JSON list of C-alpha atoms in Angstrom, two decimals:
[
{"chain": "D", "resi": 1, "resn": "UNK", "atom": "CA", "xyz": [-42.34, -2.80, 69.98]},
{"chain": "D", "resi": 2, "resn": "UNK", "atom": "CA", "xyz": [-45.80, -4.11, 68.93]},
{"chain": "D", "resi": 3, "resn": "UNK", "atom": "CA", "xyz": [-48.87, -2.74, 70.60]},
{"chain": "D", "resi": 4, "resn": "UNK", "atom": "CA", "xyz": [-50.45, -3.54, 73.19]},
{"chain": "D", "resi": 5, "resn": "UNK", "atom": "CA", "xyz": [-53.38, -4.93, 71.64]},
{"chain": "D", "resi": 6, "resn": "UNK", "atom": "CA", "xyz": [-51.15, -7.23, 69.71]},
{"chain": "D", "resi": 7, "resn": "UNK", "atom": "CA", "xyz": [-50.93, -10.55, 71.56]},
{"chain": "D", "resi": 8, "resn": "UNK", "atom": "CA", "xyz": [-48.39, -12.65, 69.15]},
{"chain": "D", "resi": 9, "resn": "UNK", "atom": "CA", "xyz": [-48.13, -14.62, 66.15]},
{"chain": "D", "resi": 10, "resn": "UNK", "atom": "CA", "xyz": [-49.74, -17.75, 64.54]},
{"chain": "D", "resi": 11, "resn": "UNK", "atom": "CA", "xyz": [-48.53, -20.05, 62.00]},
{"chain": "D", "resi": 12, "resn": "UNK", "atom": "CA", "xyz": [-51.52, -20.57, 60.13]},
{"chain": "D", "resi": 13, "resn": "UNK", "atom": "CA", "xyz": [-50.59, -23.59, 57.12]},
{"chain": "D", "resi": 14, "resn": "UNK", "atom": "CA", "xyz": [-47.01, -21.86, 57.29]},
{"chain": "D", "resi": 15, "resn": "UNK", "atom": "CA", "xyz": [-48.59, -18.22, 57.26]},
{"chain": "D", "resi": 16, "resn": "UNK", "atom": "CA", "xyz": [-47.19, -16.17, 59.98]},
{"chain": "D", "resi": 17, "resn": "UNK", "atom": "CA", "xyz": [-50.70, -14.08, 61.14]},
{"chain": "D", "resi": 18, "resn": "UNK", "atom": "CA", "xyz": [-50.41, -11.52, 63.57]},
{"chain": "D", "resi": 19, "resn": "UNK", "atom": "CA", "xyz": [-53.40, -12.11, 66.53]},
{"chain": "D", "resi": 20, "resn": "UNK", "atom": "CA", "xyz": [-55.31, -9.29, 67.75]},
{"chain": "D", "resi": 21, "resn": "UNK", "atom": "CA", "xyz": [-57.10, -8.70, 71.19]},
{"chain": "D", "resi": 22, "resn": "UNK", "atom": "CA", "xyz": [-59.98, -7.52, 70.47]},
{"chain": "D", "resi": 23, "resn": "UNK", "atom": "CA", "xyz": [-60.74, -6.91, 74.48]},
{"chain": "D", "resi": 24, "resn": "UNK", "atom": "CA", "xyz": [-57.43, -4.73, 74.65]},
{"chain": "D", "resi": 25, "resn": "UNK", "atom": "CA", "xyz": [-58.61, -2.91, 71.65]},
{"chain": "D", "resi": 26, "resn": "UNK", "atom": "CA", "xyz": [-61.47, -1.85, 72.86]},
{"chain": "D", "resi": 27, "resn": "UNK", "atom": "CA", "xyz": [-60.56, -1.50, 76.19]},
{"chain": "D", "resi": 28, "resn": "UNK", "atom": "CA", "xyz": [-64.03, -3.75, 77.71]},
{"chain": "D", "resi": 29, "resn": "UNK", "atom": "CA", "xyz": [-61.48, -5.71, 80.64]},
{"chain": "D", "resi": 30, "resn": "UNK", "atom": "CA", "xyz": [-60.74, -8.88, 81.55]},
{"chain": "D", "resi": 31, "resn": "UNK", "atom": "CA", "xyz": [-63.10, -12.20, 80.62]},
{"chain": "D", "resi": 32, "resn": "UNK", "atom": "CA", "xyz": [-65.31, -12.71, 83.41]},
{"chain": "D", "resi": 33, "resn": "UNK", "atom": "CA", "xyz": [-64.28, -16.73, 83.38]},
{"chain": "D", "resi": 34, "resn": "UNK", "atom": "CA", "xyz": [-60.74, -18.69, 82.50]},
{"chain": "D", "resi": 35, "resn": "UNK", "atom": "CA", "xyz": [-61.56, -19.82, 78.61]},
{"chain": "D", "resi": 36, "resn": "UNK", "atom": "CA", "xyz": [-59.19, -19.37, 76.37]},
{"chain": "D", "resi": 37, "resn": "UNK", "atom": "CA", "xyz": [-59.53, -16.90, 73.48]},
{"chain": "D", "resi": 38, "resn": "UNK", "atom": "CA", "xyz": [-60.79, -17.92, 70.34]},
{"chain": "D", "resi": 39, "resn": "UNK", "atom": "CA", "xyz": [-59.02, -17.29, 67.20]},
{"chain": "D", "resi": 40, "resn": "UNK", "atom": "CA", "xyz": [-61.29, -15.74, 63.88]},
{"chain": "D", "resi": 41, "resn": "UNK", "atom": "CA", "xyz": [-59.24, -15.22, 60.61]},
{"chain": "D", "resi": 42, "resn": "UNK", "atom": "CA", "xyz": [-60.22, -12.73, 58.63]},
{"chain": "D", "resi": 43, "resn": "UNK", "atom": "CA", "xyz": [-58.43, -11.19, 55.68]},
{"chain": "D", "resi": 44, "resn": "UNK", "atom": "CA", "xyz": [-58.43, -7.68, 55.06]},
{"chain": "D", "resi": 45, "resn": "UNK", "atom": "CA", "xyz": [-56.21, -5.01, 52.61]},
{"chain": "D", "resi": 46, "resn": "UNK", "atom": "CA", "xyz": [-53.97, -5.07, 54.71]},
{"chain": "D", "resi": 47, "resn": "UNK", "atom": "CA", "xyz": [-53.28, -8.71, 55.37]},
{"chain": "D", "resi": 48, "resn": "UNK", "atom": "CA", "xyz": [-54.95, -11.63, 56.67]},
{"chain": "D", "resi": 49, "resn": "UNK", "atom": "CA", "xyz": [-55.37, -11.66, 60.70]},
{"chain": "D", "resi": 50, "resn": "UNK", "atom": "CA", "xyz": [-56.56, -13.33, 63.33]},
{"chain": "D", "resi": 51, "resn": "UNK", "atom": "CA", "xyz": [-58.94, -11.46, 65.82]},
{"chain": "D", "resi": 52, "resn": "UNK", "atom": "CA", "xyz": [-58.61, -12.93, 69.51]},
{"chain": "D", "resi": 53, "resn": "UNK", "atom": "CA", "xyz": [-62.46, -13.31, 70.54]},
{"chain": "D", "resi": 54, "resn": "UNK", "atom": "CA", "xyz": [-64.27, -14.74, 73.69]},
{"chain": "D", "resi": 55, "resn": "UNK", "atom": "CA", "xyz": [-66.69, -16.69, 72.17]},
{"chain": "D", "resi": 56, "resn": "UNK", "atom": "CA", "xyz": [-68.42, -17.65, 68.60]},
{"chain": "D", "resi": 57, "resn": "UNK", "atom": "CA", "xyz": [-72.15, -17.16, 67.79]},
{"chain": "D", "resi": 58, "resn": "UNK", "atom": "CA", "xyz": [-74.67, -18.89, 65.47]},
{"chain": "D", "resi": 59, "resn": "UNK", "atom": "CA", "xyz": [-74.61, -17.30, 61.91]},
{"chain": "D", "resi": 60, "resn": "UNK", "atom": "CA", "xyz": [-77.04, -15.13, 61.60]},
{"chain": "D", "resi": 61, "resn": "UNK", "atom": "CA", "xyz": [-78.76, -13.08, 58.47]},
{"chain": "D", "resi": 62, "resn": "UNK", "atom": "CA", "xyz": [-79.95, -10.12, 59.72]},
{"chain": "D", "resi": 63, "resn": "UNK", "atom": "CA", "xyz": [-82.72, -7.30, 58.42]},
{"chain": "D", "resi": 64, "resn": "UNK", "atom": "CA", "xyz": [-80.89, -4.34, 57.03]},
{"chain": "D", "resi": 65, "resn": "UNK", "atom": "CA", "xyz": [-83.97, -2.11, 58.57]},
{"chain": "D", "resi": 66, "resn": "UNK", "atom": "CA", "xyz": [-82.90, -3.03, 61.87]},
{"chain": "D", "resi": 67, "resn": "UNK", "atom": "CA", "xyz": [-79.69, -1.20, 61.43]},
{"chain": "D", "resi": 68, "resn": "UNK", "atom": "CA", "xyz": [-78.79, 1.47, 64.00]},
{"chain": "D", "resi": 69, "resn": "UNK", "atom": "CA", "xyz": [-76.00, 3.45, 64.56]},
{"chain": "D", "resi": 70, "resn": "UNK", "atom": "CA", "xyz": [-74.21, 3.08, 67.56]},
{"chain": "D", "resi": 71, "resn": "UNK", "atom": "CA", "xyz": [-75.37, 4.28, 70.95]},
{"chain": "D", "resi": 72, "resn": "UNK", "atom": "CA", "xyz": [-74.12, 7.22, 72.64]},
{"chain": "D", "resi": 73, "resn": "UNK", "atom": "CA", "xyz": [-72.50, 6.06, 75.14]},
{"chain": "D", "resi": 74, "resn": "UNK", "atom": "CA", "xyz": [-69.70, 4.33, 73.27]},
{"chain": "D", "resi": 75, "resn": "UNK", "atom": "CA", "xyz": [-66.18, 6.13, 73.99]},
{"chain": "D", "resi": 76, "resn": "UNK", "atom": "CA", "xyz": [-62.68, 5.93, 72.70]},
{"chain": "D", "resi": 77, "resn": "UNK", "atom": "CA", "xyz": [-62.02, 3.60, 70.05]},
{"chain": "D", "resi": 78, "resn": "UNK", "atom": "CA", "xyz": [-65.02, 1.51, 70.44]},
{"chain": "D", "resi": 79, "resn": "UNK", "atom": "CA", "xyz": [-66.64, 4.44, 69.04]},
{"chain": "D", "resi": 80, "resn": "UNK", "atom": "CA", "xyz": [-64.78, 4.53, 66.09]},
{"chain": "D", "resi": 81, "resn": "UNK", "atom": "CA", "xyz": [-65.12, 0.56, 65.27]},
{"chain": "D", "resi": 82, "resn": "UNK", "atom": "CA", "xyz": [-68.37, 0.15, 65.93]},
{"chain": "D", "resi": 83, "resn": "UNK", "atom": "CA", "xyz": [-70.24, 0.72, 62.94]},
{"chain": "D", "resi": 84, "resn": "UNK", "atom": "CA", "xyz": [-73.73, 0.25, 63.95]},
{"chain": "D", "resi": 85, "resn": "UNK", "atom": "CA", "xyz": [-76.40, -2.21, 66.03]},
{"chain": "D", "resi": 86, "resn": "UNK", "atom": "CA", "xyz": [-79.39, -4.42, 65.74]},
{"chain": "D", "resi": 87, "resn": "UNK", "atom": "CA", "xyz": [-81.35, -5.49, 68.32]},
{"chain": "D", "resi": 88, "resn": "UNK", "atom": "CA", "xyz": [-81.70, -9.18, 68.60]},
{"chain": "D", "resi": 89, "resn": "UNK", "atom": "CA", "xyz": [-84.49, -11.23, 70.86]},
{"chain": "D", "resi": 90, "resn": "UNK", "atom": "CA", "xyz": [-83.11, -9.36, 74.41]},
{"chain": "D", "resi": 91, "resn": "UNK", "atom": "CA", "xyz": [-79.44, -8.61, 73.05]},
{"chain": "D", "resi": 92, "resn": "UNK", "atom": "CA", "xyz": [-77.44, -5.66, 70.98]},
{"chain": "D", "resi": 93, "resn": "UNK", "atom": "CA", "xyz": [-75.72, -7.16, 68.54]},
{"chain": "D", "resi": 94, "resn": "UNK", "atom": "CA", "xyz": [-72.55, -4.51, 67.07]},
{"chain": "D", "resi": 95, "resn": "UNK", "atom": "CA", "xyz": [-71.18, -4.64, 64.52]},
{"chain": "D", "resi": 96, "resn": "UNK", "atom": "CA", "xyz": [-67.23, -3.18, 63.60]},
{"chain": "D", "resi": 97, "resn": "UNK", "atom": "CA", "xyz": [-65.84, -2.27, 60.89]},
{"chain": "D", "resi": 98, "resn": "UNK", "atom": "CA", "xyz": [-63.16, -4.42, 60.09]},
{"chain": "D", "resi": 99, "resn": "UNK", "atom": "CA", "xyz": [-61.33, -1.88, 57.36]},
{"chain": "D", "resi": 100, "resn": "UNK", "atom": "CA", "xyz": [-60.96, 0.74, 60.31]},
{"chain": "D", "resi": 101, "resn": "UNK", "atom": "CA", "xyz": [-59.60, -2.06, 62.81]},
{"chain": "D", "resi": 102, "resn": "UNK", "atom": "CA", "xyz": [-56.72, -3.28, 60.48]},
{"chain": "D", "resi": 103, "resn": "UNK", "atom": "CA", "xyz": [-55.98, 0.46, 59.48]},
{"chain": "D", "resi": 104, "resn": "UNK", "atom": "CA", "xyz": [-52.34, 0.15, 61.48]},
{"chain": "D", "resi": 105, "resn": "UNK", "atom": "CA", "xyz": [-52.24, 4.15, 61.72]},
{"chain": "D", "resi": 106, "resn": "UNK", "atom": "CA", "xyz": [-55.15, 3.09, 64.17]},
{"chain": "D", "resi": 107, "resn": "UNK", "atom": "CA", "xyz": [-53.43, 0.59, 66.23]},
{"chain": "D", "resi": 108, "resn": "UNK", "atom": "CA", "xyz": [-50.05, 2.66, 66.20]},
{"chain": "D", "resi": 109, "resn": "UNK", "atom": "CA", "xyz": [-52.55, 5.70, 67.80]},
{"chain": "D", "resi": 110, "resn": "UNK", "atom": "CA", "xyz": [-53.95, 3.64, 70.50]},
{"chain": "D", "resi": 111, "resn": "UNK", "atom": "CA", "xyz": [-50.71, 2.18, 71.29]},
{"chain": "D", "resi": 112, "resn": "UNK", "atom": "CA", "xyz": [-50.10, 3.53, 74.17]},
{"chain": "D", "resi": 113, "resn": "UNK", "atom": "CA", "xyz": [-53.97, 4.21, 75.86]},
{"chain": "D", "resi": 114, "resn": "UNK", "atom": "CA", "xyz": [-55.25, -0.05, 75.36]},
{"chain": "D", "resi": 115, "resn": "UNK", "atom": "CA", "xyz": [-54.53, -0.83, 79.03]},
{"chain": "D", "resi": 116, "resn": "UNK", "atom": "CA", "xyz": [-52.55, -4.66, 79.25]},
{"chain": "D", "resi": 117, "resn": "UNK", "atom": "CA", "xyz": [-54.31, -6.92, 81.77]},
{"chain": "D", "resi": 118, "resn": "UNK", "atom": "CA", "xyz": [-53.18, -6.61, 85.49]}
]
């Protein structure tokens, strides 16, 4: 069996891509409202995937100065994806590493501890 984080397969132009939860992954809960996920492709060494998402910012180029590491108080996986922060007008934007989410030896080790939605 896939895990949990998996949520299925798209055909993208006759591609089969499997589609990640990034919520499951790193175990934040359920959307607070009913919109659908959104699907971002990205392609990786490992493969191309798709990355199940809530919602899709403006573009933004940021100052490499502002670059922190990641707070404290991350735990569990999110502490291992998260690569760092910057600190936008009021928000904290994170970044993740995308090499260390597509490692599968990852996924396969949080198999069993991403909780599936109630």
């Amino acid at each position: 069996l896939a895990p949990s984080v998996v949520r299925g397969l798209i055909n993208l132009r006759g591609q089969i891509v499997t589609a990640i939860d990034l919520r499951r992954l790193l175990q934040v809960g359920d959307p607070q409202d009913d919109r659908r996920p959104i699907n971002i492709v990205v392609q990786t060494r490992q493969g191309t995937f798709s990355l199940l998402v809530d919602r899709i910012g403006d573009v933004l180029e940021v100052d490499p100065a502002c670059f922190e590491r990641p707070p404290d108080t991350l735990e569990g996986i999110a502490r291992e994806l998260i690569q760092g922060t910057y600190k936008l007008q009021g928000q904290l934007l994170l970044t993740i590493n995308i090499d260390k989410l597509f490692n599968l030896a990852l996924l396969n080790r949080y198999r069993t501890t991403a909780k599936k939605p109630e």
